[in-house]
Short mmCIF file of C-alpha atoms in Angstrom, two decimals:
data_model
loop_
_atom_site.label_atom_id
_atom_site.label_comp_id
_atom_site.label_asym_id
_atom_site.label_seq_id
_atom_site.Cartn_x
_atom_site.Cartn_y
_atom_site.Cartn_z
CA MET A 1 -4.52 -17.05 -15.81
CA THR A 2 -5.32 -16.13 -19.64
CA THR A 3 -6.55 -12.65 -20.58
CA THR A 4 -9.95 -14.16 -21.74
CA GLN A 5 -10.33 -15.94 -18.03
CA LEU A 6 -9.77 -12.33 -16.73
CA ILE A 7 -12.23 -10.89 -19.16
CA GLN A 8 -14.72 -13.35 -17.87
CA GLN A 9 -14.27 -12.82 -14.44
CA ILE A 10 -14.89 -8.98 -14.91
CA GLN A 11 -18.22 -9.62 -16.95
CA THR A 12 -19.29 -12.30 -14.26
CA LYS A 13 -18.26 -9.89 -11.18
CA LYS A 14 -19.22 -6.68 -12.77
CA SER A 15 -16.07 -5.59 -11.38
CA PHE A 16 -12.47 -4.58 -12.68
CA LEU A 17 -11.27 -3.58 -9.02
CA CYS A 18 -8.19 -4.81 -8.11
CA ILE A 19 -7.26 -4.31 -4.14
CA GLY A 20 -3.73 -3.41 -3.40
CA LEU A 21 -2.36 -5.12 -0.27
CA ASP A 22 0.06 -2.48 0.88
CA VAL A 23 0.18 -3.78 4.38
CA ASP A 24 1.94 -1.12 7.13
CA LEU A 25 2.01 -2.66 10.53
CA GLU A 26 1.49 0.93 12.08
CA LYS A 27 -2.03 1.27 10.16
CA ILE A 28 -3.40 -2.37 10.46
CA PRO A 29 -5.94 -2.77 13.43
CA PRO A 30 -3.90 -3.14 16.68
CA HIS A 31 -5.77 -6.23 17.94
CA LEU A 32 -4.04 -8.09 15.14
CA LEU A 33 -0.51 -7.48 16.31
CA ALA A 34 -0.91 -10.09 18.95
CA SER A 35 -0.96 -12.76 16.16
CA GLU A 36 1.96 -14.68 15.00
CA ASP A 37 1.70 -13.26 11.63
CA PRO A 38 0.01 -9.95 11.71
CA ILE A 39 0.52 -9.14 7.94
CA PHE A 40 -1.14 -12.47 6.58
CA GLU A 41 -4.18 -12.41 8.87
CA PHE A 42 -4.67 -8.87 7.92
CA ASN A 43 -4.48 -10.01 4.18
CA LYS A 44 -6.77 -13.04 5.03
CA ALA A 45 -9.22 -11.06 6.61
CA ILE A 46 -9.25 -8.59 3.66
CA ILE A 47 -9.10 -11.21 0.94
CA ASP A 48 -12.10 -12.95 2.49
CA ALA A 49 -14.25 -9.92 2.92
CA THR A 50 -13.87 -8.66 -0.63
CA HIS A 51 -12.93 -11.60 -2.99
CA ASP A 52 -16.39 -11.40 -4.72
CA LEU A 53 -15.99 -7.70 -5.45
CA CYS A 54 -12.60 -7.61 -7.25
CA VAL A 55 -11.08 -9.50 -9.81
CA SER A 56 -7.30 -8.70 -8.95
CA TYR A 57 -5.11 -8.39 -5.88
CA LYS A 58 -1.84 -6.69 -5.93
CA PRO A 59 0.63 -6.82 -3.06
CA ASN A 60 3.48 -4.29 -3.30
CA THR A 61 6.76 -6.03 -2.57
CA ALA A 62 8.13 -2.91 -0.72
CA PHE A 63 5.69 -3.26 2.17
CA TYR A 64 6.94 -7.12 2.69
CA GLU A 65 10.57 -6.51 2.32
CA ALA A 66 10.19 -3.68 4.59
CA TYR A 67 9.77 -6.41 7.26
CA GLY A 68 12.70 -8.57 6.11
CA VAL A 69 12.37 -12.37 6.31
CA LYS A 70 9.18 -12.51 8.14
CA GLY A 71 7.67 -9.83 5.66
CA TRP A 72 8.84 -12.14 2.78
CA MET A 73 7.14 -15.22 4.48
CA ALA A 74 3.83 -13.29 4.84
CA LEU A 75 4.05 -12.54 1.23
CA GLN A 76 4.48 -16.26 0.27
CA ARG A 77 1.43 -17.09 2.68
CA THR A 78 -0.72 -14.36 1.06
CA ILE A 79 -0.15 -15.52 -2.62
CA ASP A 80 -0.56 -19.18 -1.42
CA TYR A 81 -3.74 -18.55 0.14
CA LEU A 82 -5.04 -16.74 -2.91
CA ASN A 83 -3.80 -19.37 -4.95
CA GLN A 84 -5.48 -22.25 -2.82
CA ASN A 85 -8.79 -20.40 -2.32
CA TYR A 86 -9.34 -17.97 -4.80
CA PRO A 87 -7.58 -19.02 -8.14
CA GLU A 88 -9.95 -17.24 -10.11
CA GLN A 89 -8.30 -13.85 -8.81
CA PHE A 90 -5.65 -12.44 -11.07
CA THR A 91 -2.38 -12.05 -8.76
CA ILE A 92 0.03 -9.28 -9.49
CA ALA A 93 3.15 -8.45 -7.64
CA ASP A 94 3.94 -5.10 -7.94
CA ALA A 95 7.84 -5.26 -7.69
CA LYS A 96 8.82 -2.92 -10.32
CA ARG A 97 11.82 -5.06 -11.30
CA GLY A 98 14.13 -5.15 -14.19
CA ASP A 99 17.98 -6.09 -14.63
CA ILE A 100 20.21 -7.21 -17.15
CA GLY A 101 18.77 -10.39 -18.92
CA ASN A 102 19.99 -13.33 -17.24
CA THR A 103 19.33 -11.25 -13.62
CA SER A 104 15.84 -10.54 -14.81
CA GLY A 105 15.37 -14.13 -15.22
CA ARG A 106 16.25 -14.65 -11.73
CA TYR A 107 13.50 -12.56 -10.84
CA ALA A 108 10.78 -13.86 -13.35
CA LYS A 109 11.45 -17.35 -11.70
CA ALA A 110 11.12 -16.02 -8.40
CA PHE A 111 7.61 -14.43 -8.92
CA PHE A 112 6.14 -16.49 -11.57
CA GLU A 113 7.58 -20.20 -10.43
CA ASP A 114 8.21 -19.88 -6.94
CA MET A 115 5.44 -17.68 -5.57
CA ALA A 116 3.15 -18.55 -8.64
CA PHE A 117 1.85 -14.74 -9.13
CA ASP A 118 0.01 -14.16 -12.48
CA SER A 119 1.85 -11.08 -13.37
CA VAL A 120 4.47 -8.89 -12.14
CA THR A 121 5.00 -5.29 -12.50
CA VAL A 122 8.48 -4.24 -14.21
CA ALA A 123 10.50 -1.02 -15.03
CA PRO A 124 11.39 -0.32 -18.77
CA TYR A 125 14.58 1.53 -18.33
CA MET A 126 16.95 -0.91 -18.90
CA GLY A 127 15.15 -1.77 -22.19
CA LYS A 128 14.41 -4.93 -24.01
CA ASP A 129 16.64 -7.41 -22.76
CA SER A 130 15.35 -6.44 -19.11
CA VAL A 131 12.12 -7.32 -19.95
CA GLU A 132 12.01 -10.35 -22.43
CA PRO A 133 13.07 -12.75 -19.80
CA PHE A 134 9.85 -12.08 -17.85
CA LEU A 135 8.03 -12.57 -21.22
CA GLU A 136 9.21 -16.01 -21.67
CA PHE A 137 6.86 -17.35 -18.89
CA GLU A 138 3.89 -18.86 -20.66
CA GLY A 139 0.56 -17.92 -19.23
CA LYS A 140 1.94 -15.16 -17.40
CA HIS A 141 1.69 -11.23 -17.69
CA THR A 142 4.18 -8.55 -17.44
CA ILE A 143 3.06 -5.16 -16.64
CA LEU A 144 5.35 -2.67 -17.74
CA LEU A 145 5.52 0.93 -16.10
CA ALA A 146 4.53 3.38 -18.81
CA LEU A 147 3.01 6.48 -17.33
CA THR A 148 3.05 6.32 -13.44
CA SER A 149 0.50 8.10 -10.78
CA ASN A 150 3.20 10.28 -9.00
CA GLU A 151 4.19 13.39 -9.40
CA GLY A 152 7.83 12.32 -10.36
CA ALA A 153 6.37 10.75 -13.82
CA PHE A 154 6.91 14.42 -15.16
CA ASP A 155 10.22 14.15 -14.68
CA PHE A 156 11.30 11.56 -17.51
CA GLN A 157 8.31 9.94 -18.62
CA THR A 158 6.86 12.67 -20.34
CA LEU A 159 9.95 14.09 -22.07
CA THR A 160 9.89 14.39 -25.44
CA CYS A 161 12.20 11.70 -26.96
CA ASP A 162 12.52 11.32 -30.84
CA ASN A 163 9.23 13.44 -31.39
CA GLN A 164 7.39 11.28 -28.95
CA GLU A 165 7.01 11.46 -25.27
CA LEU A 166 9.16 8.62 -23.31
CA TYR A 167 6.28 6.80 -22.02
CA LYS A 168 4.58 6.53 -25.41
CA LYS A 169 7.90 5.40 -26.81
CA VAL A 170 8.22 2.79 -24.13
CA ILE A 171 4.57 1.50 -25.06
CA ALA A 172 5.20 1.26 -28.84
CA THR A 173 8.60 -0.16 -28.45
CA SER A 174 7.74 -2.83 -26.28
CA LYS A 175 5.01 -3.98 -28.90
CA GLY A 176 8.30 -5.13 -30.88
CA TRP A 177 9.43 -7.38 -28.14
CA LYS A 178 8.94 -11.04 -28.30
CA ASN A 179 5.75 -12.47 -26.61
CA SER A 180 4.73 -8.69 -26.25
CA GLN A 181 1.11 -9.96 -26.13
CA GLN A 182 1.85 -10.95 -22.71
CA LEU A 183 2.31 -7.17 -21.80
CA MET A 184 0.00 -5.01 -20.05
CA TYR A 185 0.88 -1.62 -18.82
CA VAL A 186 0.83 0.68 -15.79
CA VAL A 187 -1.02 4.17 -16.52
CA GLY A 188 -1.86 6.35 -13.36
CA ALA A 189 -5.60 7.22 -12.87
CA THR A 190 -4.16 10.89 -11.92
CA LYS A 191 -3.51 11.34 -15.52
CA ALA A 192 -6.64 9.88 -17.15
CA GLU A 193 -6.57 12.30 -20.21
CA TYR A 194 -3.53 10.68 -21.24
CA LEU A 195 -5.23 7.29 -21.63
CA ALA A 196 -6.80 8.22 -24.93
CA GLU A 197 -3.69 8.82 -26.95
CA ILE A 198 -2.25 5.52 -25.14
CA ARG A 199 -5.16 3.70 -26.26
CA GLN A 200 -4.29 4.61 -29.96
CA ILE A 201 -0.90 2.74 -29.36
CA ILE A 202 -2.31 -0.18 -27.74
CA PRO A 203 -5.94 -0.43 -28.37
CA ASP A 204 -6.39 -4.03 -26.98
CA SER A 205 -3.79 -4.25 -23.94
CA PHE A 206 -5.22 -4.45 -20.41
CA LEU A 207 -4.02 -1.40 -18.25
CA LEU A 208 -3.45 -1.48 -14.67
CA VAL A 209 -4.35 1.89 -13.29
CA PRO A 210 -3.27 2.94 -9.85
CA GLY A 211 -4.09 6.25 -7.97
CA VAL A 212 -7.97 6.08 -7.94
CA GLY A 213 -9.14 7.30 -4.29
CA ALA A 214 -6.28 8.47 -2.02
CA GLN A 215 -4.01 9.46 -4.88
CA GLY A 216 -7.04 11.45 -6.21
CA GLY A 217 -7.62 9.94 -9.68
CA SER A 218 -11.42 9.67 -10.93
CA LEU A 219 -12.83 6.27 -11.80
CA GLU A 220 -15.17 7.97 -14.39
CA GLU A 221 -12.38 9.77 -15.97
CA VAL A 222 -10.41 6.30 -16.20
CA TRP A 223 -13.34 4.41 -17.61
CA HIS A 224 -14.02 7.25 -20.41
CA TYR A 225 -10.52 7.81 -21.61
CA GLY A 226 -9.28 4.15 -21.01
CA LYS A 227 -11.80 1.60 -21.64
CA ASN A 228 -11.61 -0.62 -24.51
CA ASP A 229 -14.18 -3.40 -26.16
CA SER A 230 -13.44 -5.84 -23.86
CA VAL A 231 -13.03 -3.30 -20.70
CA GLY A 232 -9.29 -3.58 -20.62
CA LEU A 233 -8.88 -1.97 -17.34
CA LEU A 234 -7.73 -3.10 -13.86
CA VAL A 235 -8.39 -0.24 -11.57
CA ASN A 236 -6.50 -0.60 -8.37
CA SER A 237 -7.28 1.06 -4.89
CA SER A 238 -5.12 0.26 -1.91
CA ARG A 239 -5.26 2.53 1.10
CA GLY A 240 -8.94 3.70 0.46
CA ILE A 241 -9.96 0.06 0.86
CA ILE A 242 -7.66 -1.69 3.32
CA TYR A 243 -7.56 1.16 5.97
CA ALA A 244 -11.18 2.04 5.91
CA ALA A 245 -11.29 1.25 9.66
CA SER A 246 -8.85 0.14 12.18
CA GLY A 247 -11.22 -1.53 14.62
CA LEU A 248 -12.71 -5.16 15.11
CA ASP A 249 -14.63 -4.15 12.12
CA PHE A 250 -11.96 -3.42 9.67
CA ALA A 251 -12.68 -6.16 7.06
CA GLU A 252 -16.43 -4.99 7.27
CA LYS A 253 -15.39 -1.56 6.60
CA ALA A 254 -13.01 -2.53 3.67
CA ARG A 255 -16.07 -4.48 2.19
CA GLU A 256 -18.24 -1.36 2.25
CA GLU A 257 -15.38 0.57 0.27
CA ALA A 258 -14.70 -1.89 -2.17
CA LEU A 259 -18.71 -2.49 -2.68
CA LYS A 260 -18.70 1.54 -3.45
CA LEU A 261 -16.10 0.99 -6.18
CA GLN A 262 -17.65 -2.38 -7.55
CA GLN A 263 -21.13 -0.63 -7.64
CA GLU A 264 -19.66 2.28 -9.56
CA MET A 265 -18.01 -0.12 -11.86
CA ALA A 266 -21.31 -2.22 -12.43
CA LYS A 267 -23.08 0.98 -13.61
CA LEU A 268 -20.04 1.99 -16.04
CA LEU A 269 -19.97 -1.63 -17.25
CA ALA A 270 -23.88 -1.73 -17.95
CA MET B 1 30.19 4.91 5.37
CA THR B 2 31.12 8.45 4.25
CA THR B 3 32.71 8.90 0.53
CA THR B 4 35.85 10.11 2.48
CA GLN B 5 36.22 6.55 4.30
CA LEU B 6 35.85 4.94 0.93
CA ILE B 7 38.24 6.93 -0.84
CA GLN B 8 40.76 6.18 1.87
CA GLN B 9 40.09 2.48 1.50
CA ILE B 10 40.70 2.66 -2.21
CA GLN B 11 44.11 4.42 -1.43
CA THR B 12 44.88 1.91 1.31
CA LYS B 13 44.07 -1.28 -0.64
CA LYS B 14 45.02 0.27 -3.99
CA SER B 15 41.61 -0.96 -5.27
CA PHE B 16 38.80 0.10 -6.47
CA LEU B 17 37.27 -3.47 -7.13
CA CYS B 18 33.76 -4.13 -6.18
CA ILE B 19 33.06 -7.81 -6.26
CA GLY B 20 29.23 -8.90 -7.28
CA LEU B 21 28.03 -11.63 -5.13
CA ASP B 22 25.62 -13.03 -7.65
CA VAL B 23 25.00 -16.44 -6.08
CA ASP B 24 23.53 -19.17 -8.37
CA LEU B 25 23.13 -22.75 -7.17
CA GLU B 26 23.43 -24.26 -10.58
CA LYS B 27 27.13 -22.53 -10.57
CA ILE B 28 28.58 -23.02 -6.83
CA PRO B 29 30.94 -26.01 -6.07
CA PRO B 30 28.74 -28.96 -5.58
CA HIS B 31 30.21 -29.94 -2.23
CA LEU B 32 28.68 -26.59 -0.74
CA LEU B 33 25.23 -28.05 -1.69
CA ALA B 34 25.18 -30.53 1.46
CA SER B 35 25.55 -27.60 3.88
CA GLU B 36 22.34 -25.98 5.40
CA ASP B 37 23.07 -22.88 3.92
CA PRO B 38 25.19 -23.03 0.61
CA ILE B 39 24.50 -19.66 -0.60
CA PHE B 40 25.78 -18.09 2.58
CA GLU B 41 28.53 -20.53 2.82
CA PHE B 42 29.58 -19.41 -0.72
CA ASN B 43 29.73 -15.95 -0.11
CA LYS B 44 31.50 -16.36 3.20
CA ALA B 45 34.18 -18.30 1.52
CA ILE B 46 34.65 -15.85 -1.19
CA ILE B 47 34.52 -12.77 1.04
CA ASP B 48 37.22 -14.36 3.19
CA ALA B 49 39.40 -15.11 0.38
CA THR B 50 39.07 -11.68 -1.13
CA HIS B 51 38.19 -9.16 1.41
CA ASP B 52 41.96 -7.45 1.05
CA LEU B 53 41.79 -6.88 -2.64
CA CYS B 54 38.31 -5.06 -2.86
CA VAL B 55 36.65 -2.27 -1.22
CA SER B 56 32.99 -3.31 -1.83
CA TYR B 57 30.66 -6.31 -2.20
CA LYS B 58 27.46 -6.21 -4.20
CA PRO B 59 24.91 -8.96 -3.74
CA ASN B 60 22.20 -8.48 -6.47
CA THR B 61 18.59 -9.05 -4.91
CA ALA B 62 17.46 -10.87 -7.64
CA PHE B 63 19.70 -14.11 -7.04
CA TYR B 64 18.45 -14.32 -3.56
CA GLU B 65 14.90 -13.67 -4.11
CA ALA B 66 14.89 -16.29 -6.63
CA TYR B 67 15.43 -18.83 -3.53
CA GLY B 68 12.44 -17.30 -1.69
CA VAL B 69 12.76 -17.11 1.95
CA LYS B 70 15.63 -19.19 1.95
CA GLY B 71 17.38 -16.43 -0.09
CA TRP B 72 16.11 -13.65 1.80
CA MET B 73 17.77 -15.34 5.06
CA ALA B 74 20.80 -16.01 3.03
CA LEU B 75 21.40 -12.14 2.06
CA GLN B 76 20.54 -11.27 5.52
CA ARG B 77 23.20 -13.45 6.69
CA THR B 78 25.65 -12.17 4.29
CA ILE B 79 25.30 -8.55 4.80
CA ASP B 80 25.39 -9.22 8.65
CA TYR B 81 28.66 -11.22 8.15
CA LEU B 82 30.13 -8.25 6.15
CA ASN B 83 28.91 -5.58 8.66
CA GLN B 84 30.49 -7.71 11.54
CA ASN B 85 33.76 -8.62 10.03
CA TYR B 86 34.72 -6.47 7.28
CA PRO B 87 32.92 -3.23 8.34
CA GLU B 88 35.47 -1.37 6.15
CA GLN B 89 33.75 -2.76 2.90
CA PHE B 90 31.24 -0.40 1.13
CA THR B 91 28.14 -2.76 0.89
CA ILE B 92 25.62 -2.34 -2.19
CA ALA B 93 22.26 -3.92 -2.41
CA ASP B 94 21.89 -4.08 -6.04
CA ALA B 95 18.27 -3.99 -6.07
CA LYS B 96 17.34 -1.56 -9.03
CA ARG B 97 14.25 -0.37 -6.72
CA GLY B 98 11.91 2.57 -7.19
CA ASP B 99 8.24 3.43 -6.50
CA ILE B 100 5.90 6.27 -5.59
CA GLY B 101 7.38 8.15 -2.59
CA ASN B 102 5.81 6.24 0.55
CA THR B 103 6.49 3.12 -1.05
CA SER B 104 10.15 3.82 -2.07
CA GLY B 105 10.53 4.65 1.60
CA ARG B 106 9.61 1.19 2.75
CA TYR B 107 12.41 -0.11 0.12
CA ALA B 108 14.82 2.16 1.71
CA LYS B 109 14.02 1.09 5.22
CA ALA B 110 14.57 -2.14 4.20
CA PHE B 111 17.81 -1.93 2.76
CA PHE B 112 19.33 0.89 4.91
CA GLU B 113 18.05 -0.01 8.40
CA ASP B 114 16.86 -3.48 8.49
CA MET B 115 19.68 -4.72 6.46
CA ALA B 116 22.25 -2.35 7.05
CA PHE B 117 23.47 -1.91 3.52
CA ASP B 118 25.59 1.31 2.86
CA SER B 119 24.03 1.84 -0.53
CA VAL B 120 21.12 0.53 -2.88
CA THR B 121 20.88 0.71 -6.72
CA VAL B 122 17.49 2.76 -7.86
CA ALA B 123 15.99 3.12 -11.25
CA PRO B 124 14.84 6.56 -12.31
CA TYR B 125 12.04 6.13 -14.46
CA MET B 126 9.64 7.35 -11.82
CA GLY B 127 11.45 10.51 -11.20
CA LYS B 128 12.36 12.61 -8.01
CA ASP B 129 9.75 11.41 -5.34
CA SER B 130 10.62 7.80 -6.21
CA VAL B 131 14.44 8.72 -5.20
CA GLU B 132 14.37 11.08 -2.67
CA PRO B 133 13.18 8.93 0.18
CA PHE B 134 16.23 7.14 -0.46
CA LEU B 135 18.37 10.25 -0.22
CA GLU B 136 16.71 11.14 3.12
CA PHE B 137 19.08 8.46 5.00
CA GLU B 138 22.13 10.08 6.27
CA GLY B 139 25.29 8.46 5.82
CA LYS B 140 23.78 6.09 3.17
CA HIS B 141 24.42 6.50 -0.69
CA THR B 142 21.62 5.80 -3.49
CA ILE B 143 23.03 4.75 -6.74
CA LEU B 144 20.98 5.46 -9.43
CA LEU B 145 20.94 3.84 -12.78
CA ALA B 146 22.04 6.17 -15.61
CA LEU B 147 23.58 4.05 -18.56
CA THR B 148 23.51 0.45 -17.89
CA SER B 149 25.92 -2.06 -19.30
CA ASN B 150 23.57 -4.34 -21.24
CA GLU B 151 22.15 -3.87 -25.02
CA GLY B 152 18.69 -2.86 -23.80
CA ALA B 153 20.52 0.23 -22.58
CA PHE B 154 20.03 1.73 -25.92
CA ASP B 155 16.15 1.25 -26.19
CA PHE B 156 15.40 4.42 -24.19
CA GLN B 157 18.49 5.72 -22.19
CA THR B 158 20.28 7.14 -25.21
CA LEU B 159 17.25 8.42 -26.61
CA THR B 160 17.34 12.21 -27.06
CA CYS B 161 15.13 13.79 -25.00
CA ASP B 162 14.89 17.74 -24.95
CA ASN B 163 18.18 18.18 -26.79
CA GLN B 164 20.06 15.71 -24.74
CA GLU B 165 20.42 11.89 -24.32
CA LEU B 166 18.01 10.52 -21.54
CA TYR B 167 20.93 9.14 -19.59
CA LYS B 168 22.59 12.42 -19.23
CA LYS B 169 18.98 14.03 -18.45
CA VAL B 170 18.72 11.84 -15.63
CA ILE B 171 21.92 12.52 -14.24
CA ALA B 172 21.42 16.40 -14.78
CA THR B 173 18.28 16.54 -13.14
CA SER B 174 19.17 14.25 -10.12
CA LYS B 175 21.69 16.85 -9.30
CA GLY B 176 19.00 19.23 -8.14
CA TRP B 177 17.23 16.43 -5.88
CA LYS B 178 17.41 16.91 -1.79
CA ASN B 179 20.44 15.47 -0.49
CA SER B 180 21.77 14.67 -4.25
CA GLN B 181 25.54 14.75 -2.66
CA GLN B 182 24.51 11.10 -1.81
CA LEU B 183 24.01 9.99 -5.04
CA MET B 184 26.51 7.89 -7.20
CA TYR B 185 25.66 6.52 -10.62
CA VAL B 186 25.70 3.38 -12.51
CA VAL B 187 27.45 3.53 -15.69
CA GLY B 188 28.20 0.24 -17.88
CA ALA B 189 31.95 -0.59 -18.81
CA THR B 190 30.73 -1.58 -22.06
CA LYS B 191 29.96 1.92 -22.84
CA ALA B 192 33.30 3.47 -21.40
CA GLU B 193 33.51 6.17 -23.86
CA TYR B 194 30.55 7.52 -22.59
CA LEU B 195 32.36 8.13 -19.46
CA ALA B 196 34.25 11.39 -20.59
CA GLU B 197 30.85 13.24 -21.16
CA ILE B 198 29.12 11.81 -18.01
CA ARG B 199 32.37 13.33 -16.09
CA GLN B 200 31.51 16.93 -17.49
CA ILE B 201 28.07 16.70 -15.83
CA ILE B 202 29.08 15.07 -12.38
CA PRO B 203 32.98 15.41 -11.94
CA ASP B 204 32.75 14.55 -8.54
CA SER B 205 30.48 11.81 -7.99
CA PHE B 206 31.37 8.14 -7.53
CA LEU B 207 30.38 5.74 -10.60
CA LEU B 208 29.59 2.07 -10.07
CA VAL B 209 30.76 0.46 -13.38
CA PRO B 210 29.65 -3.15 -13.96
CA GLY B 211 30.31 -5.04 -17.27
CA VAL B 212 34.23 -5.41 -16.86
CA GLY B 213 34.91 -9.32 -17.76
CA ALA B 214 32.06 -11.42 -18.42
CA GLN B 215 30.31 -8.62 -20.23
CA GLY B 216 33.35 -7.67 -22.21
CA GLY B 217 34.01 -4.11 -20.67
CA SER B 218 37.84 -2.79 -20.27
CA LEU B 219 39.10 -1.77 -17.16
CA GLU B 220 41.71 0.44 -18.77
CA GLU B 221 39.25 2.37 -20.69
CA VAL B 222 37.17 2.83 -17.86
CA TRP B 223 40.05 4.30 -16.03
CA HIS B 224 41.05 6.64 -18.95
CA TYR B 225 37.55 8.17 -19.47
CA GLY B 226 35.98 7.68 -15.81
CA LYS B 227 38.48 8.44 -13.22
CA ASN B 228 38.50 11.87 -11.41
CA ASP B 229 40.83 13.50 -8.72
CA SER B 230 39.69 10.93 -5.84
CA VAL B 231 39.62 8.20 -8.14
CA GLY B 232 35.55 8.22 -8.27
CA LEU B 233 35.25 4.80 -9.49
CA LEU B 234 33.85 1.31 -8.23
CA VAL B 235 34.57 -1.25 -10.81
CA ASN B 236 32.23 -4.40 -10.47
CA SER B 237 33.16 -8.15 -11.39
CA SER B 238 30.64 -10.82 -10.51
CA ARG B 239 30.93 -14.01 -12.53
CA GLY B 240 34.45 -13.76 -13.65
CA ILE B 241 35.82 -13.85 -9.93
CA ILE B 242 33.17 -15.80 -8.12
CA TYR B 243 32.69 -18.55 -10.64
CA ALA B 244 36.37 -19.02 -11.47
CA ALA B 245 36.16 -22.57 -10.25
CA SER B 246 34.15 -24.97 -9.17
CA GLY B 247 36.20 -27.28 -7.07
CA LEU B 248 37.35 -27.38 -3.65
CA ASP B 249 39.67 -24.71 -4.40
CA PHE B 250 36.96 -22.20 -5.58
CA ALA B 251 37.62 -19.69 -2.98
CA GLU B 252 41.48 -19.68 -3.73
CA LYS B 253 40.62 -19.32 -7.61
CA ALA B 254 38.39 -16.62 -7.08
CA ARG B 255 41.16 -14.78 -5.15
CA GLU B 256 43.54 -15.28 -8.08
CA GLU B 257 41.22 -13.51 -10.40
CA ALA B 258 40.53 -10.71 -7.91
CA LEU B 259 44.28 -10.14 -7.48
CA LYS B 260 44.74 -10.00 -11.20
CA LEU B 261 42.25 -7.16 -11.28
CA GLN B 262 43.68 -5.45 -8.23
CA GLN B 263 46.98 -5.63 -9.56
CA GLU B 264 45.93 -4.02 -12.81
CA MET B 265 44.03 -1.13 -10.31
CA ALA B 266 46.99 -0.86 -8.57
CA LYS B 267 49.07 -0.06 -11.69
CA LEU B 268 46.38 2.36 -12.84
CA LEU B 269 46.40 4.40 -9.15
CA ALA B 270 50.14 4.70 -9.17
#
């Protein structure tokens, strides 16, 4: 999917919502556990109930790997279901991968070719040759961790390195990498005020913003500091939506939570 | 496996060799491709031919994920085979994971509980709460990326942050994390001279050293700058051993390459 198509989706749906599909079998409605593939059944129900309210789905691979081969199969079924039924959705494999060149290339193949995700999140610590193999895939996007939503972000990301905080250095340096126009960046909603300075370095790039909802970030602040002329934001909510209820009406309740965020977004977009 | 047990293995086998199981179907002997699970068959043959010469095996997860569900199954079969037949081997899931706390906990569960690896490599960018969930697992080791073997290591890892290079800051900071005695560190052999300064910060920790062989690092230099009183080194070789030959004799040739390294190590240990 191109960035232009993503922007069109945002305008059409009046939403820049991304829904995180972080499936924990201990949290999903108990009645689903009897099915053959509870993870996929849960995702399918959530997707069917919310697809018109969001522009993106983001499964975090950790939740699938935690269930071994079965989890991996459920992830494959989920992305296949999305690509077949809702190809207008921008799909994100939240994998936070990164390795030396030839090895990063294997991860890129896994997520872009075999699973056909539109994008994958990547960690910057290993530098240029760990990220460029992802950028080689045309029409795909690489979402680089810049400033994450957790407390540990202050351990290294905000250290001053050569007169610039590390996360800014990461963003600025990455602009010089091959095919850097395919980069997007993760910036946590819990650090919304940082977005203004980030926008000075990358005015045009899309930002994936986790941390609204359960982690305490504010949508309005993210909008205020982070938006650009073509919106430039994907705001993620996971637990707040998908675990809104655990009864037979879980998908309906998830829709209600997604609708609240979408309506808030529509107001901001107006 | 405890560190004491690992040190005993090193002394018994006169080897601190780790063999990287980075299986690429385009590089393995063509005759294996006819088997039902060529990745596992390749690994099994390499392991059976080399287990007395090394103390550790390290599959890099990228190579398995690149083959989707089949790859994941082959990884599971490989670790099961190792745990059942060669429990004295220190097993490393080279996964370079890291995410916010509860999510890192899912990765830790996947690699430590379900797959029963002895250790997993973890990226430091997201800080303390992204690493500590791995350190919660007793008897398991978390191998933190410090200074990697690739060119991109110079993009961020060697930046001066608060009067100290970032990789040193990462190492020094991590010493304050809960259960930090279960930490080991990745330091590339291609940057062997850096090992002396690293040893000043962590004299006692084990270092996993990739980059000897195909990537150009020198075993002697790694030993010179990196060893401590209990050796404290695991030196990895992947391609140089496992792809030594592609005929019917591939395992035998792999053994020959492993033997060369083991004999060099025995001399250094003497």
